[in-house]
Amino acid sequence: MNDRKSASVETEAATPRAADRILDVARDLFYREGIRAIGVDEIVRRAGVTKPSLYRSFSSKDELAASYLKVYEAEFWARFDEAVAAHPGDPRRQIVAFLGGVGERADVEGYRGCGMTNAAVEYPEGDHPARLVSENNKIELRRRLRRMAADMGAADPDTLGDGLLLLIEGVYISGQLFGAGGPAASVAKNADLLIAASLAAR
């Protein structure tokens, strides 16, 4: 009885570790290679687990892809909120600080853009779990940028917010195209110029 109980406890303790390994491997492969390009066989092989272990933790590859994007999104908002907290009450500096970080991350060789943008391109189906995570993130980012543009007194906050969103999305592709030394490195400066022009139009 005690042996069976001990084995059960060990199995329960091992499950989260297996799920974490699967998610870590999937995240790396999905980001670098694309979600559709990677099969579950490759994931379980690299994670050192069995296929049944994967399906005990994630009901499908689609759910695994959505889980990867939820982790990616949580880290995205953590960076965004960190930039906001660093400049309380100053939305202009908050946006410029956030975009400074975006530009730095994009200005390196091997940059693969935004995982959520990439997933939205891979999955045009509106009801796909990965698409839903990506789309909801972009909708919320647009809402926040428009609100911050209004808070700084922009003449047309919705247009400014959308312009900032377009700059961000431009970084994600130009960083992949140009790598280090490309236009992505100047996104914060360009955002500040766009904000200045909007404020001057009041």
JSON list of N, CA and C in Angstrom, two decimals, residues 146-192:
[
{"chain": "A", "resi": 146, "resn": "ARG", "atom": "N", "xyz": [-4.26, 53.37, -27.68]},
{"chain": "A", "resi": 146, "resn": "ARG", "atom": "CA", "xyz": [-5.22, 54.45, -27.91]},
{"chain": "A", "resi": 146, "resn": "ARG", "atom": "C", "xyz": [-5.53, 55.19, -26.62]},
{"chain": "A", "resi": 147, "resn": "ARG", "atom": "N", "xyz": [-5.68, 54.46, -25.54]},
{"chain": "A", "resi": 147, "resn": "ARG", "atom": "CA", "xyz": [-5.95, 55.10, -24.25]},
{"chain": "A", "resi": 147, "resn": "ARG", "atom": "C", "xyz": [-4.77, 55.97, -23.82]},
{"chain": "A", "resi": 148, "resn": "MET", "atom": "N", "xyz": [-3.55, 55.45, -23.98]},
{"chain": "A", "resi": 148, "resn": "MET", "atom": "CA", "xyz": [-2.37, 56.21, -23.60]},
{"chain": "A", "resi": 148, "resn": "MET", "atom": "C", "xyz": [-2.22, 57.45, -24.48]},
{"chain": "A", "resi": 149, "resn": "ALA", "atom": "N", "xyz": [-2.57, 57.34, -25.75]},
{"chain": "A", "resi": 149, "resn": "ALA", "atom": "CA", "xyz": [-2.52, 58.50, -26.63]},
{"chain": "A", "resi": 149, "resn": "ALA", "atom": "C", "xyz": [-3.52, 59.56, -26.17]},
{"chain": "A", "resi": 150, "resn": "ALA", "atom": "N", "xyz": [-4.69, 59.12, -25.72]},
{"chain": "A", "resi": 150, "resn": "ALA", "atom": "CA", "xyz": [-5.68, 60.06, -25.19]},
{"chain": "A", "resi": 150, "resn": "ALA", "atom": "C", "xyz": [-5.18, 60.69, -23.91]},
{"chain": "A", "resi": 151, "resn": "ASP", "atom": "N", "xyz": [-4.54, 59.90, -23.05]},
{"chain": "A", "resi": 151, "resn": "ASP", "atom": "CA", "xyz": [-4.04, 60.41, -21.78]},
{"chain": "A", "resi": 151, "resn": "ASP", "atom": "C", "xyz": [-2.97, 61.49, -21.96]},
{"chain": "A", "resi": 152, "resn": "MET", "atom": "N", "xyz": [-2.20, 61.40, -23.06]},
{"chain": "A", "resi": 152, "resn": "MET", "atom": "CA", "xyz": [-1.16, 62.41, -23.28]},
{"chain": "A", "resi": 152, "resn": "MET", "atom": "C", "xyz": [-1.70, 63.62, -24.03]},
{"chain": "A", "resi": 153, "resn": "GLY", "atom": "N", "xyz": [-3.00, 63.60, -24.36]},
{"chain": "A", "resi": 153, "resn": "GLY", "atom": "CA", "xyz": [-3.62, 64.77, -24.98]},
{"chain": "A", "resi": 153, "resn": "GLY", "atom": "C", "xyz": [-3.46, 64.87, -26.48]},
{"chain": "A", "resi": 154, "resn": "ALA", "atom": "N", "xyz": [-3.33, 63.74, -27.17]},
{"chain": "A", "resi": 154, "resn": "ALA", "atom": "CA", "xyz": [-3.17, 63.75, -28.62]},
{"chain": "A", "resi": 154, "resn": "ALA", "atom": "C", "xyz": [-4.40, 64.34, -29.29]},
{"chain": "A", "resi": 155, "resn": "ALA", "atom": "N", "xyz": [-4.18, 65.04, -30.41]},
{"chain": "A", "resi": 155, "resn": "ALA", "atom": "CA", "xyz": [-5.29, 65.64, -31.14]},
{"chain": "A", "resi": 155, "resn": "ALA", "atom": "C", "xyz": [-6.26, 64.58, -31.64]},
{"chain": "A", "resi": 156, "resn": "ASP", "atom": "N", "xyz": [-5.72, 63.47, -32.09]},
{"chain": "A", "resi": 156, "resn": "ASP", "atom": "CA", "xyz": [-6.53, 62.35, -32.60]},
{"chain": "A", "resi": 156, "resn": "ASP", "atom": "C", "xyz": [-5.96, 61.07, -31.98]},
{"chain": "A", "resi": 157, "resn": "PRO", "atom": "N", "xyz": [-6.35, 60.76, -30.76]},
{"chain": "A", "resi": 157, "resn": "PRO", "atom": "CA", "xyz": [-5.72, 59.65, -30.04]},
{"chain": "A", "resi": 157, "resn": "PRO", "atom": "C", "xyz": [-5.87, 58.29, -30.71]},
{"chain": "A", "resi": 158, "resn": "ASP", "atom": "N", "xyz": [-7.01, 58.05, -31.36]},
{"chain": "A", "resi": 158, "resn": "ASP", "atom": "CA", "xyz": [-7.19, 56.75, -32.00]},
{"chain": "A", "resi": 158, "resn": "ASP", "atom": "C", "xyz": [-6.21, 56.57, -33.16]},
{"chain": "A", "resi": 159, "resn": "THR", "atom": "N", "xyz": [-6.03, 57.62, -33.93]},
{"chain": "A", "resi": 159, "resn": "THR", "atom": "CA", "xyz": [-5.09, 57.54, -35.05]},
{"chain": "A", "resi": 159, "resn": "THR", "atom": "C", "xyz": [-3.66, 57.41, -34.55]},
{"chain": "A", "resi": 160, "resn": "LEU", "atom": "N", "xyz": [-3.30, 58.14, -33.50]},
{"chain": "A", "resi": 160, "resn": "LEU", "atom": "CA", "xyz": [-1.95, 58.03, -32.95]},
{"chain": "A", "resi": 160, "resn": "LEU", "atom": "C", "xyz": [-1.73, 56.63, -32.38]},
{"chain": "A", "resi": 161, "resn": "GLY", "atom": "N", "xyz": [-2.70, 56.12, -31.64]},
{"chain": "A", "resi": 161, "resn": "GLY", "atom": "CA", "xyz": [-2.57, 54.77, -31.08]},
{"chain": "A", "resi": 161, "resn": "GLY", "atom": "C", "xyz": [-2.39, 53.74, -32.16]},
{"chain": "A", "resi": 162, "resn": "ASP", "atom": "N", "xyz": [-3.16, 53.88, -33.24]},
{"chain": "A", "resi": 162, "resn": "ASP", "atom": "CA", "xyz": [-3.03, 52.93, -34.35]},
{"chain": "A", "resi": 162, "resn": "ASP", "atom": "C", "xyz": [-1.68, 53.08, -35.05]},
{"chain": "A", "resi": 163, "resn": "GLY", "atom": "N", "xyz": [-1.20, 54.33, -35.16]},
{"chain": "A", "resi": 163, "resn": "GLY", "atom": "CA", "xyz": [0.11, 54.54, -35.76]},
{"chain": "A", "resi": 163, "resn": "GLY", "atom": "C", "xyz": [1.22, 53.88, -34.96]},
{"chain": "A", "resi": 164, "resn": "LEU", "atom": "N", "xyz": [1.12, 53.95, -33.64]},
{"chain": "A", "resi": 164, "resn": "LEU", "atom": "CA", "xyz": [2.10, 53.30, -32.78]},
{"chain": "A", "resi": 164, "resn": "LEU", "atom": "C", "xyz": [2.03, 51.78, -32.92]},
{"chain": "A", "resi": 165, "resn": "LEU", "atom": "N", "xyz": [0.82, 51.26, -33.04]},
{"chain": "A", "resi": 165, "resn": "LEU", "atom": "CA", "xyz": [0.66, 49.82, -33.24]},
{"chain": "A", "resi": 165, "resn": "LEU", "atom": "C", "xyz": [1.30, 49.37, -34.56]},
{"chain": "A", "resi": 166, "resn": "LEU", "atom": "N", "xyz": [1.11, 50.17, -35.60]},
{"chain": "A", "resi": 166, "resn": "LEU", "atom": "CA", "xyz": [1.70, 49.85, -36.89]},
{"chain": "A", "resi": 166, "resn": "LEU", "atom": "C", "xyz": [3.23, 49.89, -36.82]},
{"chain": "A", "resi": 167, "resn": "LEU", "atom": "N", "xyz": [3.78, 50.83, -36.05]},
{"chain": "A", "resi": 167, "resn": "LEU", "atom": "CA", "xyz": [5.23, 50.88, -35.86]},
{"chain": "A", "resi": 167, "resn": "LEU", "atom": "C", "xyz": [5.72, 49.58, -35.19]},
{"chain": "A", "resi": 168, "resn": "ILE", "atom": "N", "xyz": [5.01, 49.16, -34.17]},
{"chain": "A", "resi": 168, "resn": "ILE", "atom": "CA", "xyz": [5.40, 47.95, -33.44]},
{"chain": "A", "resi": 168, "resn": "ILE", "atom": "C", "xyz": [5.38, 46.74, -34.37]},
{"chain": "A", "resi": 169, "resn": "GLU", "atom": "N", "xyz": [4.29, 46.60, -35.12]},
{"chain": "A", "resi": 169, "resn": "GLU", "atom": "CA", "xyz": [4.20, 45.45, -36.03]},
{"chain": "A", "resi": 169, "resn": "GLU", "atom": "C", "xyz": [5.27, 45.53, -37.11]},
{"chain": "A", "resi": 170, "resn": "GLY", "atom": "N", "xyz": [5.63, 46.73, -37.52]},
{"chain": "A", "resi": 170, "resn": "GLY", "atom": "CA", "xyz": [6.70, 46.89, -38.49]},
{"chain": "A", "resi": 170, "resn": "GLY", "atom": "C", "xyz": [8.04, 46.42, -37.96]},
{"chain": "A", "resi": 171, "resn": "VAL", "atom": "N", "xyz": [8.26, 46.62, -36.67]},
{"chain": "A", "resi": 171, "resn": "VAL", "atom": "CA", "xyz": [9.50, 46.15, -36.04]},
{"chain": "A", "resi": 171, "resn": "VAL", "atom": "C", "xyz": [9.61, 44.64, -36.17]},
{"chain": "A", "resi": 172, "resn": "TYR", "atom": "N", "xyz": [8.50, 43.95, -35.96]},
{"chain": "A", "resi": 172, "resn": "TYR", "atom": "CA", "xyz": [8.53, 42.49, -35.94]},
{"chain": "A", "resi": 172, "resn": "TYR", "atom": "C", "xyz": [8.99, 41.89, -37.27]},
{"chain": "A", "resi": 173, "resn": "ILE", "atom": "N", "xyz": [8.60, 42.50, -38.38]},
{"chain": "A", "resi": 173, "resn": "ILE", "atom": "CA", "xyz": [9.03, 41.96, -39.66]},
{"chain": "A", "resi": 173, "resn": "ILE", "atom": "C", "xyz": [10.38, 42.54, -40.08]},
{"chain": "A", "resi": 174, "resn": "SER", "atom": "N", "xyz": [10.60, 43.84, -39.86]},
{"chain": "A", "resi": 174, "resn": "SER", "atom": "CA", "xyz": [11.88, 44.43, -40.29]},
{"chain": "A", "resi": 174, "resn": "SER", "atom": "C", "xyz": [13.04, 43.86, -39.50]},
{"chain": "A", "resi": 175, "resn": "GLY", "atom": "N", "xyz": [12.81, 43.50, -38.23]},
{"chain": "A", "resi": 175, "resn": "GLY", "atom": "CA", "xyz": [13.87, 42.88, -37.44]},
{"chain": "A", "resi": 175, "resn": "GLY", "atom": "C", "xyz": [14.31, 41.56, -38.03]},
{"chain": "A", "resi": 176, "resn": "GLN", "atom": "N", "xyz": [13.35, 40.82, -38.60]},
{"chain": "A", "resi": 176, "resn": "GLN", "atom": "CA", "xyz": [13.69, 39.54, -39.23]},
{"chain": "A", "resi": 176, "resn": "GLN", "atom": "C", "xyz": [14.39, 39.75, -40.58]},
{"chain": "A", "resi": 177, "resn": "LEU", "atom": "N", "xyz": [14.00, 40.79, -41.27]},
{"chain": "A", "resi": 177, "resn": "LEU", "atom": "CA", "xyz": [14.56, 41.04, -42.60]},
{"chain": "A", "resi": 177, "resn": "LEU", "atom": "C", "xyz": [15.98, 41.59, -42.55]},
{"chain": "A", "resi": 178, "resn": "PHE", "atom": "N", "xyz": [16.20, 42.54, -41.64]},
{"chain": "A", "resi": 178, "resn": "PHE", "atom": "CA", "xyz": [17.47, 43.26, -41.62]},
{"chain": "A", "resi": 178, "resn": "PHE", "atom": "C", "xyz": [18.44, 42.80, -40.54]},
{"chain": "A", "resi": 179, "resn": "GLY", "atom": "N", "xyz": [17.93, 42.23, -39.45]},
{"chain": "A", "resi": 179, "resn": "GLY", "atom": "CA", "xyz": [18.80, 41.82, -38.36]},
{"chain": "A", "resi": 179, "resn": "GLY", "atom": "C", "xyz": [19.45, 43.02, -37.69]},
{"chain": "A", "resi": 180, "resn": "ALA", "atom": "N", "xyz": [20.63, 42.81, -37.14]},
{"chain": "A", "resi": 180, "resn": "ALA", "atom": "CA", "xyz": [21.34, 43.89, -36.44]},
{"chain": "A", "resi": 180, "resn": "ALA", "atom": "C", "xyz": [21.64, 45.03, -37.40]},
{"chain": "A", "resi": 181, "resn": "GLY", "atom": "N", "xyz": [21.43, 46.26, -36.90]},
{"chain": "A", "resi": 181, "resn": "GLY", "atom": "CA", "xyz": [21.70, 47.44, -37.71]},
{"chain": "A", "resi": 181, "resn": "GLY", "atom": "C", "xyz": [20.55, 47.86, -38.60]},
{"chain": "A", "resi": 182, "resn": "GLY", "atom": "N", "xyz": [19.41, 47.18, -38.50]},
{"chain": "A", "resi": 182, "resn": "GLY", "atom": "CA", "xyz": [18.26, 47.51, -39.33]},
{"chain": "A", "resi": 182, "resn": "GLY", "atom": "C", "xyz": [17.42, 48.62, -38.72]},
{"chain": "A", "resi": 183, "resn": "PRO", "atom": "N", "xyz": [16.32, 48.98, -39.37]},
{"chain": "A", "resi": 183, "resn": "PRO", "atom": "CA", "xyz": [15.48, 50.08, -38.92]},
{"chain": "A", "resi": 183, "resn": "PRO", "atom": "C", "xyz": [14.76, 49.84, -37.59]},
{"chain": "A", "resi": 184, "resn": "ALA", "atom": "N", "xyz": [14.66, 48.59, -37.17]},
{"chain": "A", "resi": 184, "resn": "ALA", "atom": "CA", "xyz": [13.96, 48.30, -35.92]},
{"chain": "A", "resi": 184, "resn": "ALA", "atom": "C", "xyz": [14.60, 49.02, -34.73]},
{"chain": "A", "resi": 185, "resn": "ALA", "atom": "N", "xyz": [15.90, 49.25, -34.79]},
{"chain": "A", "resi": 185, "resn": "ALA", "atom": "CA", "xyz": [16.60, 49.88, -33.68]},
{"chain": "A", "resi": 185, "resn": "ALA", "atom": "C", "xyz": [16.13, 51.31, -33.43]},
{"chain": "A", "resi": 186, "resn": "SER", "atom": "N", "xyz": [15.54, 51.94, -34.45]},
{"chain": "A", "resi": 186, "resn": "SER", "atom": "CA", "xyz": [15.12, 53.34, -34.31]},
{"chain": "A", "resi": 186, "resn": "SER", "atom": "C", "xyz": [13.64, 53.49, -34.01]},
{"chain": "A", "resi": 187, "resn": "VAL", "atom": "N", "xyz": [12.96, 52.41, -33.65]},
{"chain": "A", "resi": 187, "resn": "VAL", "atom": "CA", "xyz": [11.51, 52.49, -33.47]},
{"chain": "A", "resi": 187, "resn": "VAL", "atom": "C", "xyz": [11.12, 53.45, -32.35]},
{"chain": "A", "resi": 188, "resn": "ALA", "atom": "N", "xyz": [11.86, 53.49, -31.25]},
{"chain": "A", "resi": 188, "resn": "ALA", "atom": "CA", "xyz": [11.50, 54.39, -30.15]},
{"chain": "A", "resi": 188, "resn": "ALA", "atom": "C", "xyz": [11.61, 55.84, -30.59]},
{"chain": "A", "resi": 189, "resn": "LYS", "atom": "N", "xyz": [12.66, 56.18, -31.31]},
{"chain": "A", "resi": 189, "resn": "LYS", "atom": "CA", "xyz": [12.83, 57.55, -31.80]},
{"chain": "A", "resi": 189, "resn": "LYS", "atom": "C", "xyz": [11.71, 57.93, -32.77]},
{"chain": "A", "resi": 190, "resn": "ASN", "atom": "N", "xyz": [11.38, 57.00, -33.66]},
{"chain": "A", "resi": 190, "resn": "ASN", "atom": "CA", "xyz": [10.29, 57.26, -34.61]},
{"chain": "A", "resi": 190, "resn": "ASN", "atom": "C", "xyz": [8.95, 57.41, -33.90]},
{"chain": "A", "resi": 191, "resn": "ALA", "atom": "N", "xyz": [8.73, 56.63, -32.88]},
{"chain": "A", "resi": 191, "resn": "ALA", "atom": "CA", "xyz": [7.50, 56.75, -32.10]},
{"chain": "A", "resi": 191, "resn": "ALA", "atom": "C", "xyz": [7.42, 58.12, -31.43]},
{"chain": "A", "resi": 192, "resn": "ASP", "atom": "N", "xyz": [8.53, 58.58, -30.88]},
{"chain": "A", "resi": 192, "resn": "ASP", "atom": "CA", "xyz": [8.54, 59.89, -30.22]},
{"chain": "A", "resi": 192, "resn": "ASP", "atom": "C", "xyz": [8.27, 61.00, -31.23]}
]
